[in-house]
mmCIF file of C-alpha atoms and ligand atoms in Angstrom:
data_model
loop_
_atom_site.group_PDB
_atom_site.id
_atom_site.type_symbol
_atom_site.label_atom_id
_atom_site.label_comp_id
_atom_site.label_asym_id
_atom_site.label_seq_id
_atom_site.Cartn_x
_atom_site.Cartn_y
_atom_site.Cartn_z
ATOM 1 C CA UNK A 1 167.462 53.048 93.223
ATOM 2 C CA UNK A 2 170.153 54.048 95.987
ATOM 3 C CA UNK A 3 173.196 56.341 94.849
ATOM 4 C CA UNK A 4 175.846 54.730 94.269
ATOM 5 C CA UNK A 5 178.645 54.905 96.336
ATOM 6 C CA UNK A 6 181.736 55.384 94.282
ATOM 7 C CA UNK A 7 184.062 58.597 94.631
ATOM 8 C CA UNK A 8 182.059 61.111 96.858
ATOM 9 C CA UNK A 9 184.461 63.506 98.791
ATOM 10 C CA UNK A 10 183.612 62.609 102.430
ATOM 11 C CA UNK A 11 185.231 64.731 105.199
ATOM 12 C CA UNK A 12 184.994 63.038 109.020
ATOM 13 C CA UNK A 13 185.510 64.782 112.057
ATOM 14 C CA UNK A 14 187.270 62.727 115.056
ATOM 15 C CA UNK A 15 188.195 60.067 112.679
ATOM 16 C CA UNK A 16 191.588 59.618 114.139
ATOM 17 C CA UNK A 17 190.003 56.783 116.807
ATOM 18 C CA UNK A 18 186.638 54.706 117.563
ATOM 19 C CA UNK A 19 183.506 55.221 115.007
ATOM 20 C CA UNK A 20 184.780 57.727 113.025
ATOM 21 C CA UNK A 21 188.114 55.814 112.024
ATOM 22 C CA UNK A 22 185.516 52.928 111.456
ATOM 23 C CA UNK A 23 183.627 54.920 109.035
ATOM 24 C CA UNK A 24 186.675 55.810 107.382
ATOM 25 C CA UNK A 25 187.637 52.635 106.373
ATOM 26 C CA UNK A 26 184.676 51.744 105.849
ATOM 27 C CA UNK A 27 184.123 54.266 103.415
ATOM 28 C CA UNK A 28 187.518 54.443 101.455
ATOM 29 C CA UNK A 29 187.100 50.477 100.885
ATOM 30 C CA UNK A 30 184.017 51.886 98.830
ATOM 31 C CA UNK A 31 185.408 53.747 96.803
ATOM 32 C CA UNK A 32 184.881 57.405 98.763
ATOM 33 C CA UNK A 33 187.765 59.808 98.683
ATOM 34 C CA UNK A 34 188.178 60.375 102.236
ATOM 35 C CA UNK A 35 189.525 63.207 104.697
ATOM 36 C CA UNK A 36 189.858 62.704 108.543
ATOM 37 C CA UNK A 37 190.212 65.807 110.622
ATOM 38 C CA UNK A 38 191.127 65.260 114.063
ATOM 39 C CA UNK A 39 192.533 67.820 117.105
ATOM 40 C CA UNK A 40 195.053 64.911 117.369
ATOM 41 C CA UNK A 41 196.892 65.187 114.098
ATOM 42 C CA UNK A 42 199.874 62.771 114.745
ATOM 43 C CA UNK A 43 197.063 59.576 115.721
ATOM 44 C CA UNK A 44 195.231 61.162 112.492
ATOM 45 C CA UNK A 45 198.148 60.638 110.351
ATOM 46 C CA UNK A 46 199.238 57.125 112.022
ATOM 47 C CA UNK A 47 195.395 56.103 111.435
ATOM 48 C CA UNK A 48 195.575 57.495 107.678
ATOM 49 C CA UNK A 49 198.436 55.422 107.124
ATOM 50 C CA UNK A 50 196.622 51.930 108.099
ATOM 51 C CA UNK A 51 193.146 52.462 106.324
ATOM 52 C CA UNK A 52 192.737 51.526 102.793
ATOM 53 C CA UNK A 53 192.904 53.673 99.863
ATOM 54 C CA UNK A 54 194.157 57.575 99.991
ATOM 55 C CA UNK A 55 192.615 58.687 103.232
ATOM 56 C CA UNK A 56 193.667 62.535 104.125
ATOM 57 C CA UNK A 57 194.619 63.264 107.741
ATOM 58 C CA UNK A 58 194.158 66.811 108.743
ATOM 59 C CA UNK A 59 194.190 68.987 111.610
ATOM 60 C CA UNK A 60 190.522 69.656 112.915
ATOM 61 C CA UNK A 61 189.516 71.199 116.533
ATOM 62 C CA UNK A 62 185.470 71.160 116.250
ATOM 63 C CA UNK A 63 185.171 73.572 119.076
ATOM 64 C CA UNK A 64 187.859 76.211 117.104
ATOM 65 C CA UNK A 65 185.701 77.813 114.006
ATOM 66 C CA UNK A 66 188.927 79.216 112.059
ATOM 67 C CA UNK A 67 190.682 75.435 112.446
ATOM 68 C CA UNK A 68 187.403 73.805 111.363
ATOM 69 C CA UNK A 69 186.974 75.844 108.560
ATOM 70 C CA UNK A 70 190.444 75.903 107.180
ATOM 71 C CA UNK A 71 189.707 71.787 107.307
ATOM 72 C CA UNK A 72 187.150 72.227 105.089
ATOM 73 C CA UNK A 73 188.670 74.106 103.163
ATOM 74 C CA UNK A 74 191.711 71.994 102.961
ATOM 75 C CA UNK A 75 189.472 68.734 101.912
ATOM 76 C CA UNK A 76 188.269 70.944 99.117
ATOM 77 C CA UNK A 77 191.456 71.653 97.496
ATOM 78 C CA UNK A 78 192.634 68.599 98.000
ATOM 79 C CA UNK A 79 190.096 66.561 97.012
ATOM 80 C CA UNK A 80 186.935 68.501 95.647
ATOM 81 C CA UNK A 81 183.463 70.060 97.025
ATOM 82 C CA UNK A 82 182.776 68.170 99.657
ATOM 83 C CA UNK A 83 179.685 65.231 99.350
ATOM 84 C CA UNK A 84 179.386 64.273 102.711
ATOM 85 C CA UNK A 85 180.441 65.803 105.773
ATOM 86 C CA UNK A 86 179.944 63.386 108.878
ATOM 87 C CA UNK A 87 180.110 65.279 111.989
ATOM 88 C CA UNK A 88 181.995 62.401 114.371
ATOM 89 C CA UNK A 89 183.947 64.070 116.913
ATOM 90 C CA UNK A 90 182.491 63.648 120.583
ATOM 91 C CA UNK A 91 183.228 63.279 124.418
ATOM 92 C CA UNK A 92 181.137 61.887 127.625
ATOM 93 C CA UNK A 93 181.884 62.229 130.888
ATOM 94 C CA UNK A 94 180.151 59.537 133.366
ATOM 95 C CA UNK A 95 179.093 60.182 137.086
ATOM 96 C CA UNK A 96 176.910 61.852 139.008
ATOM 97 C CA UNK A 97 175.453 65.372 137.942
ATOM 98 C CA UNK A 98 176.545 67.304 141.264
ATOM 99 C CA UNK A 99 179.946 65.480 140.688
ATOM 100 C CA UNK A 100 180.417 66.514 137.028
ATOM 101 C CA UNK A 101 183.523 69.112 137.041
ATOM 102 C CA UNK A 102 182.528 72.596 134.868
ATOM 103 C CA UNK A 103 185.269 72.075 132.713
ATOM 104 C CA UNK A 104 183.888 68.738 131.826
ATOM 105 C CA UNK A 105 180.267 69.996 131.204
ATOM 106 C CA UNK A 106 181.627 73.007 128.872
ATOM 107 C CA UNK A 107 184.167 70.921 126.796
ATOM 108 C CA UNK A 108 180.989 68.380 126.309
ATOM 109 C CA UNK A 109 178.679 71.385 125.042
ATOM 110 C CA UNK A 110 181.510 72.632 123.087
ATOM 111 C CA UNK A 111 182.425 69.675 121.207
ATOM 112 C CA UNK A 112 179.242 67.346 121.323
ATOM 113 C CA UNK A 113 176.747 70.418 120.202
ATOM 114 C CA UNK A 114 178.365 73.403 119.189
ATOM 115 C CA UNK A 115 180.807 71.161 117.338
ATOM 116 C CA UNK A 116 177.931 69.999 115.291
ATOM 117 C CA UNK A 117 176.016 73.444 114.768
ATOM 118 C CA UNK A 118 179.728 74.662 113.451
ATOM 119 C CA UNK A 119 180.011 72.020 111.117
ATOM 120 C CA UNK A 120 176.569 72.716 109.476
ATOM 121 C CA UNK A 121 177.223 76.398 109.876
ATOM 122 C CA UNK A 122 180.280 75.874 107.826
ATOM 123 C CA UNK A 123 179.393 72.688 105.115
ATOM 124 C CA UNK A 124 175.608 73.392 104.511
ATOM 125 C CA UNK A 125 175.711 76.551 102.799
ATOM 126 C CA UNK A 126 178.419 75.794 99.896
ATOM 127 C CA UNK A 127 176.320 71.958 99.450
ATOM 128 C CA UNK A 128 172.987 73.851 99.556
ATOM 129 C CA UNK A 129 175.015 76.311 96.084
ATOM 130 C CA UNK A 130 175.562 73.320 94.597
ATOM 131 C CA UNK A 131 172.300 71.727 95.294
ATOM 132 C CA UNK A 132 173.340 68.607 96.638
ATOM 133 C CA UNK A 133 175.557 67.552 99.430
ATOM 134 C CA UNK A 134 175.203 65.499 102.901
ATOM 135 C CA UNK A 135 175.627 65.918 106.602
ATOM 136 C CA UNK A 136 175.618 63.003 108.440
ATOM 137 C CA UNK A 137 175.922 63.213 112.552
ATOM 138 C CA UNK A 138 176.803 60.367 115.088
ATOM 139 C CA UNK A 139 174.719 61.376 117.893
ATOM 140 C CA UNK A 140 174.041 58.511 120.562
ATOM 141 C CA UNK A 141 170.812 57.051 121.556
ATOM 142 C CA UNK A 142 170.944 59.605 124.329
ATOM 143 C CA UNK A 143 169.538 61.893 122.016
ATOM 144 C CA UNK A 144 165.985 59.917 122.790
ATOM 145 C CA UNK A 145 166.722 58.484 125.945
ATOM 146 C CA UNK A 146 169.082 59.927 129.563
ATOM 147 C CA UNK A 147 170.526 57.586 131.262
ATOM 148 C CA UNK A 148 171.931 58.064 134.656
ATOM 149 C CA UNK A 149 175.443 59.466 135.143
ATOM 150 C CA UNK A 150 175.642 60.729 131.804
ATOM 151 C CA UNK A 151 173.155 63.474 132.119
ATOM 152 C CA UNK A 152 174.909 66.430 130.411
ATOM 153 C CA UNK A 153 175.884 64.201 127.257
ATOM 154 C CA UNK A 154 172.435 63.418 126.813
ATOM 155 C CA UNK A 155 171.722 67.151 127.035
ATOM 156 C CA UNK A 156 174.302 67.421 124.505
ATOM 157 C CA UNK A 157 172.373 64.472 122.035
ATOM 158 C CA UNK A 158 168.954 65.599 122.544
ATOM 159 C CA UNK A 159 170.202 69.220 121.587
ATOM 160 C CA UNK A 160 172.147 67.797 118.723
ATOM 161 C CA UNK A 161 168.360 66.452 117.511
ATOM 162 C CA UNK A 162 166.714 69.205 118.208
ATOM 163 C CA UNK A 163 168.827 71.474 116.350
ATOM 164 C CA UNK A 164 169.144 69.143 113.112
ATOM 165 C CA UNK A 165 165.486 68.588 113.139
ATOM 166 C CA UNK A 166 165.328 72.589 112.740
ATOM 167 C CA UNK A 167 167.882 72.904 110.524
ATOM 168 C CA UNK A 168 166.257 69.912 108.363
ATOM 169 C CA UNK A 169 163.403 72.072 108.171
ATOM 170 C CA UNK A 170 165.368 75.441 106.674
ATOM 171 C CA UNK A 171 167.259 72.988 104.096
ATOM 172 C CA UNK A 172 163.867 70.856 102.475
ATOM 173 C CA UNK A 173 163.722 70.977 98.542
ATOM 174 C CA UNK A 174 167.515 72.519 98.542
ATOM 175 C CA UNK A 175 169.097 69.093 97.782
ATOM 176 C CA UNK A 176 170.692 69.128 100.957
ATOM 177 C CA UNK A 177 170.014 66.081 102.935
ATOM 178 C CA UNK A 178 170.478 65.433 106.648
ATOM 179 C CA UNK A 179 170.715 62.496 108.713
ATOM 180 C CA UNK A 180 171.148 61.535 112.558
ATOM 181 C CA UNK A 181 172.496 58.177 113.942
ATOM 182 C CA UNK A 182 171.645 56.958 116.968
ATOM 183 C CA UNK A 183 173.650 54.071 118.126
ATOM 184 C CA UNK A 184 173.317 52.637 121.814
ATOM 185 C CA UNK A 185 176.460 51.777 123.460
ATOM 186 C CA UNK A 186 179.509 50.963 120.963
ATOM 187 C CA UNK A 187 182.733 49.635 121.870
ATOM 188 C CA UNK A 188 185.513 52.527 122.025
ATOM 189 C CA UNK A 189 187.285 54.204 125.069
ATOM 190 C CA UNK A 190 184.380 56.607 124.918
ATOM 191 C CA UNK A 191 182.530 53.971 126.359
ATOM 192 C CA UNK A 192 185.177 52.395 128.686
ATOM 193 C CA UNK A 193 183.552 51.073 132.042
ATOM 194 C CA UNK A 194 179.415 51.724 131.056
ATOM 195 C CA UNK A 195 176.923 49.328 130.537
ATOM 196 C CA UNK A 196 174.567 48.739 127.574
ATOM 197 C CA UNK A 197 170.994 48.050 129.432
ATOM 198 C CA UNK A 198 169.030 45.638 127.756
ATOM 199 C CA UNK A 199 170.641 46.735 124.626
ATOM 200 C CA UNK A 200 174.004 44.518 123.047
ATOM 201 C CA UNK A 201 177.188 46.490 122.654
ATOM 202 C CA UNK A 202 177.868 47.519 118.986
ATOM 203 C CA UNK A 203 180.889 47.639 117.426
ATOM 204 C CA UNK A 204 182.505 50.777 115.683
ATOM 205 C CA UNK A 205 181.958 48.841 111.747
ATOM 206 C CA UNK A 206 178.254 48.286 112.544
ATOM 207 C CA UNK A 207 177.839 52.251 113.143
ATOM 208 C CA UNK A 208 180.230 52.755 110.081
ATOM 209 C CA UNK A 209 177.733 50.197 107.869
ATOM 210 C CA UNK A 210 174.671 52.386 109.094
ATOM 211 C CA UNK A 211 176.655 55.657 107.869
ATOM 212 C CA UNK A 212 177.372 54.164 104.623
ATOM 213 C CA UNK A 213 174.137 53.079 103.890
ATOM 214 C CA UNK A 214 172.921 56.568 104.378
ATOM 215 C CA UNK A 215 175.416 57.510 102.257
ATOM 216 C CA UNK A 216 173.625 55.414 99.479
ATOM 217 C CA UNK A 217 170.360 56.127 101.148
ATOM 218 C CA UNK A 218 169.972 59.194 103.037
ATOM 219 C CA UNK A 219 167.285 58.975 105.520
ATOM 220 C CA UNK A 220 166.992 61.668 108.782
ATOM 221 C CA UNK A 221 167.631 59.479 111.613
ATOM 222 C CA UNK A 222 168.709 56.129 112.123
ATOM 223 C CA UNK A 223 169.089 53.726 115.627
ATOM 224 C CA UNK A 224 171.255 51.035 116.381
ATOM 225 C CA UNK A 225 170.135 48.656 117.130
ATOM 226 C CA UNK A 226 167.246 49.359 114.934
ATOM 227 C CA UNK A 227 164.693 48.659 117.649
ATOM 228 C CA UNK A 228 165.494 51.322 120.135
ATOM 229 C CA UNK A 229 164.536 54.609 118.731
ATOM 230 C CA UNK A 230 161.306 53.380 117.945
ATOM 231 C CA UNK A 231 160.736 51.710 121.446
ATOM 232 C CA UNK A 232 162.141 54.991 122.852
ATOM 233 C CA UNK A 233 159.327 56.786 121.325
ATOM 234 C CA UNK A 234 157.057 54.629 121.783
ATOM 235 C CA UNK A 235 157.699 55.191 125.826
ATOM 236 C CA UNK A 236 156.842 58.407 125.224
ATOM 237 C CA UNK A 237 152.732 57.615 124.923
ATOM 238 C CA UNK A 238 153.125 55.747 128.048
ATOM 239 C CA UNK A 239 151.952 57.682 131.118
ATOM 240 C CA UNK A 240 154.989 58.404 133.232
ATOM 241 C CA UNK A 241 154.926 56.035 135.697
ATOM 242 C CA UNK A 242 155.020 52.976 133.680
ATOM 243 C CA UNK A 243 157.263 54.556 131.348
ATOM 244 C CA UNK A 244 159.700 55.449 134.332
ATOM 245 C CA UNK A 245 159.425 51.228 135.518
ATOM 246 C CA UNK A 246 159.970 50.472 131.694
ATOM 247 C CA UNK A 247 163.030 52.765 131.226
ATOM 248 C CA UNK A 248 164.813 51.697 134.249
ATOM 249 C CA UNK A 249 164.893 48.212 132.948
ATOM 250 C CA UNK A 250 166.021 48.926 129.277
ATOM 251 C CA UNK A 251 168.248 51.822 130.015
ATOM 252 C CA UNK A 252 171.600 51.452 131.961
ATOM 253 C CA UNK A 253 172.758 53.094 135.303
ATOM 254 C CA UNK A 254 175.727 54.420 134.633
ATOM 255 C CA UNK A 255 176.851 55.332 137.864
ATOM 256 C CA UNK A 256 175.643 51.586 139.190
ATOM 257 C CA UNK A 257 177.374 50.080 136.427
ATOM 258 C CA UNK A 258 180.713 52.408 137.000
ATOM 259 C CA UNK A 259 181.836 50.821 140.292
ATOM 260 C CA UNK A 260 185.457 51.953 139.334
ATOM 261 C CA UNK A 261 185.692 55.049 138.285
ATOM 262 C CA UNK A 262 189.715 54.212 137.049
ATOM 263 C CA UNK A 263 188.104 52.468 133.573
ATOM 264 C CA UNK A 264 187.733 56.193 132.369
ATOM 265 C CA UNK A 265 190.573 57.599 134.346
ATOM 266 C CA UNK A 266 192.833 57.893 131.724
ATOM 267 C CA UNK A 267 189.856 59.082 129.279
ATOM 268 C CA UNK A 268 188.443 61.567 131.154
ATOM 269 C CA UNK A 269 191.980 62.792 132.095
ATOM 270 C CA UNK A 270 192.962 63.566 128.066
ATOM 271 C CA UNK A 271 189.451 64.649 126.920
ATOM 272 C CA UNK A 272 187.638 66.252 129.684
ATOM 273 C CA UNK A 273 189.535 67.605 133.061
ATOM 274 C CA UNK A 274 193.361 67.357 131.971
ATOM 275 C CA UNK A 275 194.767 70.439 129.905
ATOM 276 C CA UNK A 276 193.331 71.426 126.492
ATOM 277 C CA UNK A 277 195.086 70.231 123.553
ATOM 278 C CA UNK A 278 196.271 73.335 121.723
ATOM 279 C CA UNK A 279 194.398 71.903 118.399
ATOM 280 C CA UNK A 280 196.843 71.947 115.189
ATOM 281 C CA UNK A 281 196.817 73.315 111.532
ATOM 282 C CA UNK A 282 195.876 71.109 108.350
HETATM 283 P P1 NDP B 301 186.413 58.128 120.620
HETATM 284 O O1 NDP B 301 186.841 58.816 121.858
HETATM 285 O O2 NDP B 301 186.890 56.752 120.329
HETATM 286 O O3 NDP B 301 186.776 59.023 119.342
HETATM 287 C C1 NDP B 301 186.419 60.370 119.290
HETATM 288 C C2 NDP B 301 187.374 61.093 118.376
HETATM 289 O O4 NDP B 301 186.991 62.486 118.364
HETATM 290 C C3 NDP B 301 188.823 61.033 118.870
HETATM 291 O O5 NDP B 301 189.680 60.801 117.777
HETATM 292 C C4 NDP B 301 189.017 62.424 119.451
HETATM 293 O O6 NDP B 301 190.358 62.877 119.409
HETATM 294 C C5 NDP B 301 188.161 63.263 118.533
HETATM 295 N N1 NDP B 301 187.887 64.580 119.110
HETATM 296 C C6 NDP B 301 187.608 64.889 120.392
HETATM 297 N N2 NDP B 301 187.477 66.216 120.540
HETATM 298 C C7 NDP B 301 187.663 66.749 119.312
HETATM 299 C C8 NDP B 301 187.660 68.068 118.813
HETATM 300 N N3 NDP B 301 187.457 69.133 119.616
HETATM 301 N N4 NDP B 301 187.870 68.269 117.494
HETATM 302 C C9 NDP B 301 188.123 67.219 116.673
HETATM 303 N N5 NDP B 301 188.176 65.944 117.088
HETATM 304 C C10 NDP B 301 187.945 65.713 118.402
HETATM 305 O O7 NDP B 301 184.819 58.175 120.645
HETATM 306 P P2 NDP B 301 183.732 57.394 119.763
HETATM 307 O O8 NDP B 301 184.318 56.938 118.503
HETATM 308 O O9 NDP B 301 183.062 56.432 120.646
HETATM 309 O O10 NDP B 301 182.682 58.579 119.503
HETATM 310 C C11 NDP B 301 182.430 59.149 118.221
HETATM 311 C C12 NDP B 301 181.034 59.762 118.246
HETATM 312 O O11 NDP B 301 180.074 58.728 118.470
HETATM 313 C C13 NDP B 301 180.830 60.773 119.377
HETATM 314 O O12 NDP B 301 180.068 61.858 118.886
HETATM 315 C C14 NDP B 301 180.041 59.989 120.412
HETATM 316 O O13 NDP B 301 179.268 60.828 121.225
HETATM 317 C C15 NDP B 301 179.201 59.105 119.520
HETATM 318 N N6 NDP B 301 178.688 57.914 120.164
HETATM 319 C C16 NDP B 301 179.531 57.032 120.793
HETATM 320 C C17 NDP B 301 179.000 55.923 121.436
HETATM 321 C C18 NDP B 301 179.860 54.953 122.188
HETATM 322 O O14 NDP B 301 179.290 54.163 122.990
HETATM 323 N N7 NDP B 301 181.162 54.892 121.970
HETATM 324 C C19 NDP B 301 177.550 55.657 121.428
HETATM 325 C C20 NDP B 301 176.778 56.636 120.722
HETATM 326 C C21 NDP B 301 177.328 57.706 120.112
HETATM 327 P P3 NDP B 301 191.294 62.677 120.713
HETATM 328 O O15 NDP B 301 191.437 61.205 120.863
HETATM 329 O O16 NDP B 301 192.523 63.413 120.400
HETATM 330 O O17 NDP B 301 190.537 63.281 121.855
#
């Protein structure tokens, strides 16, 4: 029978905006007592304020150890050891590789993978004490797949897998259970101006459904839709010429598909080439 899901202490990262608000709601409505840590503390707050139940908003900067930490820390005191820690927080930047600014590549790898190795750094090791606990992380189906223009985000997902996959390895019989989602394209301003391939769009509740079912659940790795992660791996027996004509009808072109680059000016502007945000305390 799956756990029930009534009270765990779940702490979100990025769960000011897009999925990770989603799985907020999604999981206070169940019953979870909820923290969302975002760098964005005000939109945190505002977003606490419209979800149901007693949702925390903290300050959280993935990329900024001490500030991640003290988050933790401050979901602890406030609400108990922490259940379930879903690492959320992401960016993408969309264009051509020898386009891509540096600042835009590093603030990826920062946030997008070292974000996610800090957050098991920092959760895994007081869950795997107590001899349960749960880190669930939103990767992207570019963790299997890379489609053009969005090169060093995949680099980012497929590392994210890698490294879980390892880590899952170093954490079997501790009671410590991790899980990777894999959703395609989902509609948030992460996403503003791409295409989905062959794939639908998703919305931000049917990633926040997958997460709580896990919750109830846990199982490592999860697609949305369901079919692609299989299919992906499935393309991988295929020798590479077929796979390569296959691919390039299931997978978008993102730089095709971005004939105006101003759908992610504004986007890329905040999270990837404008100014850093200075992060803020809990
Ligand atoms: P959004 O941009 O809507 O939300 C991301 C949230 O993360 C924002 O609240 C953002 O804050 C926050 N954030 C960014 N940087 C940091 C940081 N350094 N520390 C803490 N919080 C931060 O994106 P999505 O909801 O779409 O993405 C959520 C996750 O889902 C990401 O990991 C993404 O890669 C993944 N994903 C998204 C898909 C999609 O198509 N949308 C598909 C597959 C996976 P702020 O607004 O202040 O920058």
């Amino acid at each position: 029978m799956g756990r029930v899901l009534v009270g765990p202490v779940v702490a979100i990262t990025g769960g000011a905006r897009g999925i990770g608000r989603a799985v907020a709601a999604h999981l206070a409505r169940s019953g979870a007592r909820v923290a969302i840590g975002d760098r964005d503390l005000e939109q945190a707050r505002a977003s606490a304020g419209q979800l149901p139940g007693k949702v925390e908003a903290l300050g959280c900067d993935v990329t900024d150890t001490s500030s991640f930490s003290l988050f933790l820390q401050s979901v602890r005191e406030r609400l108990g050891p922490i259940d379930v820690l879903v690492n959320n927080a992401g960016l993408m930047w969309v264009g051509p590789f020898d386009q891509e600014p540096e600042e835009a590549a590093r603030r990826q790898i920062e946030v997008n993978l070292h974000g996610t190795i800090r957050g098991v750094k920092l959760a895994a090791p007081a869950m795997r004490e107590r001899g349960r606990g749960h880190i669930i992380t939103i990767a992207s189906a570019a963790a299997r797949l890379s489609p053009a223009g969005e090169s060093t985000y995949a680099a980012t997902k497929h590392g994210v897998l890698g490294y879980l996959s390892g880590v899952r390895s170093e954490l079997r019989g501790s009671g410590v259970q991790l899980s990777v989602v894999l959703p395609g394209v989902v509609r948030t301003e992460l996403a503003a101006g791409t295409a989905t391939g062959a794939a639908r769009l998703l919305t931000p509740e049917e990633v926040a459904r997958a997460v709580a079912g896990l919750v109830r659940r846990p199982r490592f790795e999860v697609s949305l839709p369901a079919h692609v992660g299989p299919l992906a791996r499935w393309a991988q027996v295929l020798p590479q010429g077929l796979r390569d004509f296959l691919l390039r009808l299931a997978v978008p072109d993102q730089i095709a598909a971005l004939a105006d680059k101003r759908a992610r000016h504004s986007y890329e502007e905040r999270n990837l080439t404008g100014p850093e945000s200075a992060g803020e305390e809990p």
